[in-house]
Every structure is written in C-alpha cells, then in structure tokens.
Amino acid sequence: MAPETTKPLLLTPPQQRQRRTGCRAWALAVVVAAAVLVLMLPSAGPLRRRMFCLGAPPEPVELTLLAGATDKGAVCLDGTPPGYHLQRGSGDGSNSWIIHLQGGGWCSTLKDCSNRRMSMYGSSNFMKPMWFAGAGILDSDQLKNPDFYNWNKVFVRYCDGASFSGDAEGRAQDGSTLYFRGLRIYEAVIHELMEKGLANATQALLTGCSAGGLATLLHCDDFSARFPQEVSVKCLADAGFFLNVKDISGERSFWSVYDGVVHLQNVREVLPKDCLANKEPTECFFPAELIKSIRTPTFILNSGYDSWQIRYVLVPGSSAPNKAWLSCKENIQNCSSTQIEVLNGRLSL
C-alpha cells in the first residue's frame, strides 16, 4: 500500500528560523509548521502542535525495571536491566496508550559503546525518575495536552545504542561483555506492557524522538501487528528522519556511522525484507528506505533546517569545513545565500 500523501510543508526562511533535532532534556519544541515531511498513510488523522518533544517539571514518574531481563537477555549495554516509566490513564483514556521510545544517538564502535555504559544511555544504574508534567504529549494537564492528557503514557528508556534494534554481543577493551540487545529490550518491554493493560487498548500510538524516532519507524508495523484489527494503531516519528546524503566534501560520511551500528550490533532482523533483497543492510537502516515498507498509519515530523544534521551529516568535521562553514553550521543565520543553496541542494537529494 503506497502512502496516500507525502508532501512538504512551508518553512519560514532559514535566516529567521533554526530548528534543532534530538530530545535533549525534552527542551525541543517542534511544530508542524516547521516540518519538512509528513507521511500520512490511510486514516492517519490530524495531529496537534502540542504533541511533540517539549520540556519537563513536577511530579516524577518512577522508573520500572524490566522483570526477568537477564533471563530474557534483554539488557542494557552493561548488562543491567532496562527500564520504563508508566503513568496510568484515567476516565475515557483508560484504554488508550502512548508508548514513547527515548532517543539519544547511537554507538557504532566498541570504544563508543563501552564509554556509553557509563551513562543512562548504556546502563540503568544512571537512570532516575522523570517528569511528565510539561512534557508535551506526555503531559497530564488537559489544557496543555487536550488530546492525550488522560491516556496511559509510557516512556521507554534507551540503553542499547542502536535504536532498539540490535541483537549481538561484543568484547570491550577491558575484557568485559557489551550487550547489544535493543531488539530484545523492545520486545520484552512491549510484552510486559501488554500484561499491564496494553493488550486491552482501544487505541495506541507508538512514538519516538531522534534515535527513538528511527526506532519508531523500525518497529511500527510490528507494534501494530500485536493488536486486533479493530484497534486504532498509529505511529509518530519525531526528528528521526536521518538523511543518506553527501556532505559538503562530496562524501557520505554519515553512512559510516550507520554502517558501524548495523554491523556491530546486528540489526538485520528489524530491517524490511524487501529492502534487504535489493540493497545493503546499511541503506535499509535509513528512513527513506524504511518508509517504503510501512503499512501502519504513520506521521513523520522533521525540521526543514535540522541543526544536528547540518552539523553532523552535511557539514561534519571530517569534511574539513573552513571558517565560513564552521560559522554556518553553528548558526544557520550566519550562512551565506550560497551556503543555503548548498544545504538545500543536499537536503533535496
């Protein structure tokens, strides 16, 4: 089934606006008017601007560690059990669920993954309670979040470094084991949530931001397939449409990052079979290929001038940028008209 509509939305001039990707401290306010692409498969329906990655104060939601994680092999990079934060719904939202997959980049080498173990992105030892109040789509304030305020809300912690998709092991320099178990984490967490009421959902939304947005695309159809046909299931990938394009030096430098993740962590199992039949696994890890196979109603939201991708995909350090490009990548308002044309050319590839 082909997408019903795939069309860009209007952007303000780049000199007047710069949007940043990622979910650092949930401080990113992405709005639909700043989207570069909205993929709406049949019956996707409208979304409101309040939904996306925002900031976060009061009433922390405690961390729940996955039960039996070690026995299931569903563990973080350091072998600790993964976790999630669950806030129960109420009223007419009691049987509606939002599952949000946390973002936070990737690790594509043994050294990077080993270092990552010393943070909340590689070990539950560093995870703390988190706040849903003020967190956009997870907020329980009806005035701020009228569509989802009383839904069951789950924030799934990200501690594998491969967008919840790997299934392998590695050996760190100190001889300790690195566990690349993102796929097992995703499957085990969803299974546990099913037992906690997700199986009774009348509507469910799988979301994620940045690397979690990529994870949403990777798992969207699998998530949908877990429910009866009459259940309304949709997916939302926020700031997760990472580009397979050349940088300013003409090299596809970001390809090497994904290539490292794909092969180090063995993500092949989650990649579309029709894509793998014709393309390299690394290419199939990019959203431009993933969306060709998605059958579940899906919303894709991404900034037209994504500062993270400008810095690390289009003008990475490996492209040896001169002083003018260094200034441009730090703040798009410093870019010349020629540089903007170059960026637009790369973005349109």
Short mmCIF file of C-alpha atoms in Angstrom, two decimals:
data_model
loop_
_atom_site.label_atom_id
_atom_site.label_comp_id
_atom_site.label_asym_id
_atom_site.label_seq_id
_atom_site.Cartn_x
_atom_site.Cartn_y
_atom_site.Cartn_z
CA MET A 1 0.00 0.00 0.00
CA ALA A 2 1.53 3.29 -1.06
CA PRO A 3 1.29 6.41 1.11
CA GLU A 4 -1.83 8.46 0.42
CA THR A 5 0.00 11.75 0.65
CA THR A 6 3.61 12.72 1.04
CA LYS A 7 4.14 16.44 0.82
CA PRO A 8 6.40 19.12 2.29
CA LEU A 9 5.03 21.90 4.47
CA LEU A 10 6.01 25.54 4.12
CA LEU A 11 9.01 26.79 6.07
CA THR A 12 9.98 30.25 7.11
CA PRO A 13 13.29 31.46 5.63
CA PRO A 14 16.30 29.79 7.30
CA GLN A 15 17.74 33.12 8.37
CA GLN A 16 14.66 33.63 10.56
CA ARG A 17 14.45 30.15 11.97
CA GLN A 18 16.69 27.34 13.09
CA ARG A 19 15.26 24.12 14.45
CA ARG A 20 17.29 21.59 16.33
CA THR A 21 16.80 17.86 16.42
CA GLY A 22 17.17 15.46 19.32
CA CYS A 23 15.35 15.32 22.65
CA ARG A 24 17.97 16.74 24.97
CA ALA A 25 16.19 17.41 28.27
CA TRP A 26 12.98 17.36 26.25
CA ALA A 27 13.56 21.04 25.55
CA LEU A 28 12.86 20.85 21.83
CA ALA A 29 9.60 22.40 20.67
CA VAL A 30 8.93 21.09 17.18
CA VAL A 31 5.80 22.34 15.43
CA VAL A 32 4.02 21.05 12.40
CA ALA A 33 4.71 24.28 10.51
CA ALA A 34 8.43 23.51 10.73
CA ALA A 35 8.07 20.01 9.33
CA VAL A 36 9.83 19.07 6.16
CA LEU A 37 7.91 15.88 5.57
CA VAL A 38 4.61 14.47 6.73
CA LEU A 39 3.88 10.92 5.67
CA MET A 40 0.20 10.18 6.21
CA LEU A 41 -0.83 6.64 5.46
CA PRO A 42 -4.59 5.86 5.25
CA SER A 43 -6.69 7.08 8.20
CA ALA A 44 -3.76 8.81 9.85
CA GLY A 45 -5.91 11.74 11.02
CA PRO A 46 -4.78 15.12 12.36
CA LEU A 47 -2.15 15.85 14.95
CA ARG A 48 -1.82 18.97 17.05
CA ARG A 49 1.35 21.00 17.61
CA ARG A 50 1.31 20.37 21.39
CA MET A 51 2.21 16.73 20.90
CA PHE A 52 5.91 16.84 20.34
CA CYS A 53 9.17 16.99 22.28
CA LEU A 54 8.90 19.71 24.91
CA GLY A 55 10.33 20.49 28.34
CA ALA A 56 9.63 18.86 31.79
CA PRO A 57 8.96 19.86 35.52
CA PRO A 58 6.97 18.42 38.71
CA GLU A 59 5.71 15.00 39.87
CA PRO A 60 8.34 12.48 38.85
CA VAL A 61 7.25 9.12 37.45
CA GLU A 62 9.29 6.31 38.95
CA LEU A 63 11.47 4.00 36.89
CA THR A 64 10.18 0.44 36.47
CA LEU A 65 12.91 -2.09 35.72
CA LEU A 66 12.02 -4.84 33.27
CA ALA A 67 11.16 -8.06 35.12
CA GLY A 68 13.33 -11.09 34.27
CA ALA A 69 15.54 -9.02 31.99
CA THR A 70 18.65 -11.15 32.47
CA ASP A 71 16.83 -14.40 31.75
CA LYS A 72 15.41 -12.88 28.57
CA GLY A 73 18.78 -11.47 27.54
CA ALA A 74 17.03 -8.10 27.32
CA VAL A 75 19.66 -5.95 28.97
CA CYS A 76 21.42 -2.61 28.57
CA LEU A 77 24.94 -2.32 27.18
CA ASP A 78 26.43 -3.06 30.61
CA GLY A 79 24.10 -5.97 31.41
CA THR A 80 21.78 -4.07 33.75
CA PRO A 81 18.00 -4.41 33.25
CA PRO A 82 16.36 -1.76 31.05
CA GLY A 83 13.51 0.34 32.34
CA TYR A 84 10.48 2.45 31.55
CA HIS A 85 8.22 4.98 33.21
CA LEU A 86 4.48 4.21 33.27
CA GLN A 87 1.75 6.67 34.19
CA ARG A 88 -1.73 5.18 34.23
CA GLY A 89 -4.59 6.69 32.26
CA SER A 90 -8.00 7.60 33.59
CA GLY A 91 -11.61 8.18 32.53
CA ASP A 92 -12.19 7.82 28.81
CA GLY A 93 -8.42 7.48 28.33
CA SER A 94 -8.14 4.31 30.41
CA ASN A 95 -7.84 2.08 27.35
CA SER A 96 -5.72 4.44 25.25
CA TRP A 97 -1.91 4.14 25.25
CA ILE A 98 1.12 6.18 24.18
CA ILE A 99 4.44 4.33 24.04
CA HIS A 100 7.36 6.73 23.62
CA LEU A 101 10.81 5.38 22.69
CA GLN A 102 13.59 7.58 24.02
CA GLY A 103 16.29 8.90 21.69
CA GLY A 104 19.94 9.64 22.27
CA GLY A 105 22.17 8.90 19.29
CA TRP A 106 24.00 5.64 18.58
CA CYS A 107 27.27 3.88 19.27
CA SER A 108 28.95 2.42 16.22
CA THR A 109 32.28 1.17 17.63
CA LEU A 110 33.29 -0.99 20.59
CA LYS A 111 35.02 2.02 22.16
CA ASP A 112 31.97 4.26 21.83
CA CYS A 113 29.64 1.58 23.19
CA SER A 114 32.00 0.87 26.07
CA ASN A 115 32.07 4.55 27.03
CA ARG A 116 28.29 4.75 26.70
CA ARG A 117 27.91 2.23 29.53
CA MET A 118 28.86 4.97 31.96
CA SER A 119 25.67 6.93 31.27
CA MET A 120 21.91 6.45 31.32
CA TYR A 121 22.18 5.62 27.61
CA GLY A 122 24.01 2.39 28.42
CA SER A 123 23.10 1.48 31.98
CA SER A 124 20.00 1.65 34.17
CA ASN A 125 22.32 2.43 37.10
CA PHE A 126 22.24 6.05 35.90
CA MET A 127 18.50 6.30 35.22
CA LYS A 128 16.39 8.45 37.53
CA PRO A 129 12.66 9.17 37.91
CA MET A 130 11.44 11.57 35.25
CA TRP A 131 8.79 14.23 34.94
CA PHE A 132 5.87 14.02 32.54
CA ALA A 133 4.40 17.39 33.53
CA GLY A 134 5.33 19.87 30.83
CA ALA A 135 6.48 17.06 28.53
CA GLY A 136 4.17 17.79 25.63
CA ILE A 137 2.35 14.67 24.53
CA LEU A 138 3.02 13.05 27.95
CA ASP A 139 1.64 15.97 29.98
CA SER A 140 -1.40 15.22 32.17
CA ASP A 141 -2.67 18.81 32.00
CA GLN A 142 -5.85 18.85 29.92
CA LEU A 143 -5.34 22.47 28.89
CA LYS A 144 -1.84 21.81 27.58
CA ASN A 145 -2.45 18.35 26.17
CA PRO A 146 -6.20 18.01 25.45
CA ASP A 147 -5.89 15.00 23.14
CA PHE A 148 -3.78 12.71 25.31
CA TYR A 149 -3.76 14.08 28.86
CA ASN A 150 -5.60 11.08 30.38
CA TRP A 151 -4.07 8.30 28.28
CA ASN A 152 -1.76 5.62 29.67
CA LYS A 153 1.70 7.02 28.97
CA VAL A 154 4.96 5.08 28.80
CA PHE A 155 8.46 6.48 28.34
CA VAL A 156 10.81 3.62 27.39
CA ARG A 157 14.45 4.25 28.30
CA TYR A 158 17.07 3.87 25.58
CA CYS A 159 20.21 1.99 26.67
CA ASP A 160 21.36 -0.13 23.71
CA GLY A 161 22.79 2.43 21.28
CA ALA A 162 21.13 1.06 18.13
CA SER A 163 17.57 2.40 18.17
CA PHE A 164 16.14 -0.67 19.94
CA SER A 165 17.21 -2.89 17.04
CA GLY A 166 20.39 -4.91 17.71
CA ASP A 167 20.92 -8.48 18.87
CA ALA A 168 24.58 -9.35 19.41
CA GLU A 169 27.43 -9.17 21.90
CA GLY A 170 30.88 -7.59 21.83
CA ARG A 171 34.01 -7.50 23.94
CA ALA A 172 35.21 -4.25 25.46
CA GLN A 173 38.91 -3.46 25.70
CA ASP A 174 38.89 -4.37 29.41
CA GLY A 175 37.55 -7.84 28.56
CA SER A 176 34.00 -7.21 29.78
CA THR A 177 30.96 -8.06 27.66
CA LEU A 178 28.99 -5.44 25.76
CA TYR A 179 25.36 -6.41 25.28
CA PHE A 180 23.77 -5.20 22.05
CA ARG A 181 20.22 -6.24 22.89
CA GLY A 182 17.98 -3.42 21.72
CA LEU A 183 15.58 -5.68 19.85
CA ARG A 184 15.12 -7.93 22.87
CA ILE A 185 14.56 -4.86 25.06
CA TYR A 186 11.85 -3.55 22.75
CA GLU A 187 10.11 -6.94 22.54
CA ALA A 188 10.33 -7.64 26.28
CA VAL A 189 9.08 -4.20 27.31
CA ILE A 190 6.13 -4.34 24.91
CA HIS A 191 5.30 -7.86 26.17
CA GLU A 192 5.37 -6.69 29.78
CA LEU A 193 3.19 -3.69 28.97
CA MET A 194 0.71 -5.97 27.21
CA GLU A 195 0.34 -7.81 30.51
CA LYS A 196 -0.18 -4.49 32.28
CA GLY A 197 -3.13 -3.47 30.11
CA LEU A 198 -1.74 -2.55 26.70
CA ALA A 199 -3.38 -5.69 25.29
CA ASN A 200 -6.79 -4.16 26.12
CA ALA A 201 -6.09 -0.90 24.30
CA THR A 202 -8.74 0.50 22.00
CA GLN A 203 -6.20 2.89 20.51
CA ALA A 204 -2.41 3.03 20.71
CA LEU A 205 0.28 5.41 19.48
CA LEU A 206 3.94 4.42 19.16
CA THR A 207 6.18 7.48 19.21
CA GLY A 208 9.85 8.34 19.49
CA CYS A 209 12.21 11.26 19.08
CA SER A 210 15.59 11.35 17.28
CA ALA A 211 17.11 7.84 17.55
CA GLY A 212 13.78 6.89 19.12
CA GLY A 213 12.05 8.29 16.04
CA LEU A 214 14.11 5.93 13.91
CA ALA A 215 13.16 3.11 16.31
CA THR A 216 9.50 4.01 15.81
CA LEU A 217 9.86 3.53 12.04
CA LEU A 218 11.74 0.26 12.55
CA HIS A 219 9.06 -1.21 14.83
CA CYS A 220 5.88 0.48 13.66
CA ASP A 221 4.36 -2.44 11.77
CA ASP A 222 5.44 -4.97 14.40
CA PHE A 223 3.79 -2.87 17.08
CA SER A 224 0.58 -2.60 15.07
CA ALA A 225 0.50 -6.35 14.38
CA ARG A 226 0.24 -7.07 18.12
CA PHE A 227 -3.32 -5.73 18.23
CA PRO A 228 -6.64 -6.91 16.79
CA GLN A 229 -7.59 -5.23 13.52
CA GLU A 230 -10.32 -3.14 15.14
CA VAL A 231 -7.82 -1.36 17.43
CA SER A 232 -6.69 2.03 16.12
CA VAL A 233 -2.88 1.97 15.97
CA LYS A 234 -0.67 4.73 14.57
CA CYS A 235 2.99 5.75 14.74
CA LEU A 236 4.73 9.12 15.08
CA ALA A 237 8.43 9.55 14.28
CA ASP A 238 9.62 12.92 15.57
CA ALA A 239 13.02 14.26 14.42
CA GLY A 240 14.04 10.77 13.33
CA PHE A 241 14.28 11.15 9.54
CA PHE A 242 18.05 10.94 9.18
CA LEU A 243 19.40 11.55 5.70
CA ASN A 244 21.60 9.42 3.49
CA VAL A 245 23.20 12.32 1.61
CA LYS A 246 26.66 13.60 0.71
CA ASP A 247 28.38 16.13 2.93
CA ILE A 248 29.94 19.33 1.59
CA SER A 249 33.11 17.42 0.61
CA GLY A 250 31.11 15.01 -1.52
CA GLU A 251 31.43 12.07 0.88
CA ARG A 252 28.61 10.15 2.57
CA SER A 253 30.28 10.41 5.97
CA PHE A 254 27.14 9.68 7.99
CA TRP A 255 26.82 6.38 6.16
CA SER A 256 29.86 5.13 8.11
CA VAL A 257 28.07 5.78 11.40
CA TYR A 258 25.03 3.76 10.43
CA ASP A 259 27.23 1.12 8.80
CA GLY A 260 29.05 0.68 12.10
CA VAL A 261 25.80 0.37 14.05
CA VAL A 262 24.24 -2.07 11.58
CA HIS A 263 27.20 -4.47 11.54
CA LEU A 264 28.44 -4.12 15.12
CA GLN A 265 25.01 -4.60 16.67
CA ASN A 266 23.47 -6.92 14.07
CA VAL A 267 20.26 -5.02 13.31
CA ARG A 268 19.37 -7.07 10.23
CA GLU A 269 16.38 -8.73 11.91
CA VAL A 270 14.37 -5.50 12.06
CA LEU A 271 15.11 -4.32 8.52
CA PRO A 272 12.50 -4.68 5.75
CA LYS A 273 12.94 -7.96 3.91
CA ASP A 274 12.04 -6.43 0.54
CA CYS A 275 14.76 -3.80 1.02
CA LEU A 276 17.36 -6.39 2.04
CA ALA A 277 16.63 -8.33 -1.13
CA ASN A 278 17.93 -5.47 -3.25
CA LYS A 279 20.09 -3.22 -1.09
CA GLU A 280 22.82 -3.28 1.52
CA PRO A 281 21.60 -3.56 5.15
CA THR A 282 23.03 -0.12 5.96
CA GLU A 283 20.92 1.57 3.30
CA CYS A 284 17.84 -0.22 4.66
CA PHE A 285 18.50 1.36 8.08
CA PHE A 286 17.83 4.83 6.68
CA PRO A 287 14.25 6.17 6.99
CA ALA A 288 13.97 6.90 3.26
CA GLU A 289 14.02 3.13 2.70
CA LEU A 290 12.11 2.14 5.84
CA ILE A 291 9.02 4.17 4.96
CA LYS A 292 8.59 2.29 1.70
CA SER A 293 7.55 -0.80 3.65
CA ILE A 294 5.44 0.68 6.45
CA ARG A 295 1.75 -0.21 6.25
CA THR A 296 0.59 1.30 9.55
CA PRO A 297 -0.76 4.89 9.52
CA THR A 298 2.36 6.93 10.24
CA PHE A 299 3.19 10.57 10.88
CA ILE A 300 6.70 11.85 10.17
CA LEU A 301 7.77 15.17 11.61
CA ASN A 302 11.16 16.71 10.91
CA SER A 303 12.63 20.18 10.83
CA GLY A 304 13.40 21.65 7.43
CA TYR A 305 16.70 23.06 8.74
CA ASP A 306 17.79 20.47 11.26
CA SER A 307 20.84 21.84 13.05
CA TRP A 308 22.02 18.41 14.24
CA GLN A 309 22.01 17.02 10.72
CA ILE A 310 23.61 20.18 9.35
CA ARG A 311 26.44 19.77 11.86
CA TYR A 312 26.94 16.02 11.70
CA VAL A 313 25.54 14.88 8.35
CA LEU A 314 26.00 17.79 5.93
CA VAL A 315 28.99 19.64 7.46
CA PRO A 316 30.75 17.12 9.71
CA GLY A 317 34.27 17.65 11.00
CA SER A 318 35.55 15.04 8.54
CA SER A 319 34.52 17.31 5.65
CA ALA A 320 37.25 19.78 6.73
CA PRO A 321 34.96 22.83 6.80
CA ASN A 322 36.60 26.23 6.51
CA LYS A 323 35.91 29.12 8.86
CA ALA A 324 32.82 30.23 6.92
CA TRP A 325 31.29 26.75 7.12
CA LEU A 326 32.14 26.42 10.80
CA SER A 327 30.21 29.64 11.44
CA CYS A 328 27.33 28.48 9.26
CA LYS A 329 26.97 25.08 10.94
CA GLU A 330 26.91 26.69 14.39
CA ASN A 331 24.11 29.08 13.49
CA ILE A 332 22.19 29.00 10.25
CA GLN A 333 21.69 32.77 10.45
CA ASN A 334 25.42 33.05 9.71
CA CYS A 335 25.09 31.13 6.44
CA SER A 336 25.51 32.97 3.16
CA SER A 337 23.00 32.65 0.35
CA THR A 338 25.45 30.35 -1.43
CA GLN A 339 25.75 28.11 1.61
CA ILE A 340 21.97 27.96 1.95
CA GLU A 341 21.78 26.86 -1.68
CA VAL A 342 24.32 24.12 -0.96
CA LEU A 343 22.35 22.94 2.07
CA ASN A 344 19.10 22.96 0.15
CA GLY A 345 20.77 21.02 -2.65
CA ARG A 346 21.99 18.36 -0.23
CA LEU A 347 18.60 18.20 1.52
CA SER A 348 16.82 17.69 -1.77
CA LEU A 349 18.95 14.72 -2.84
#
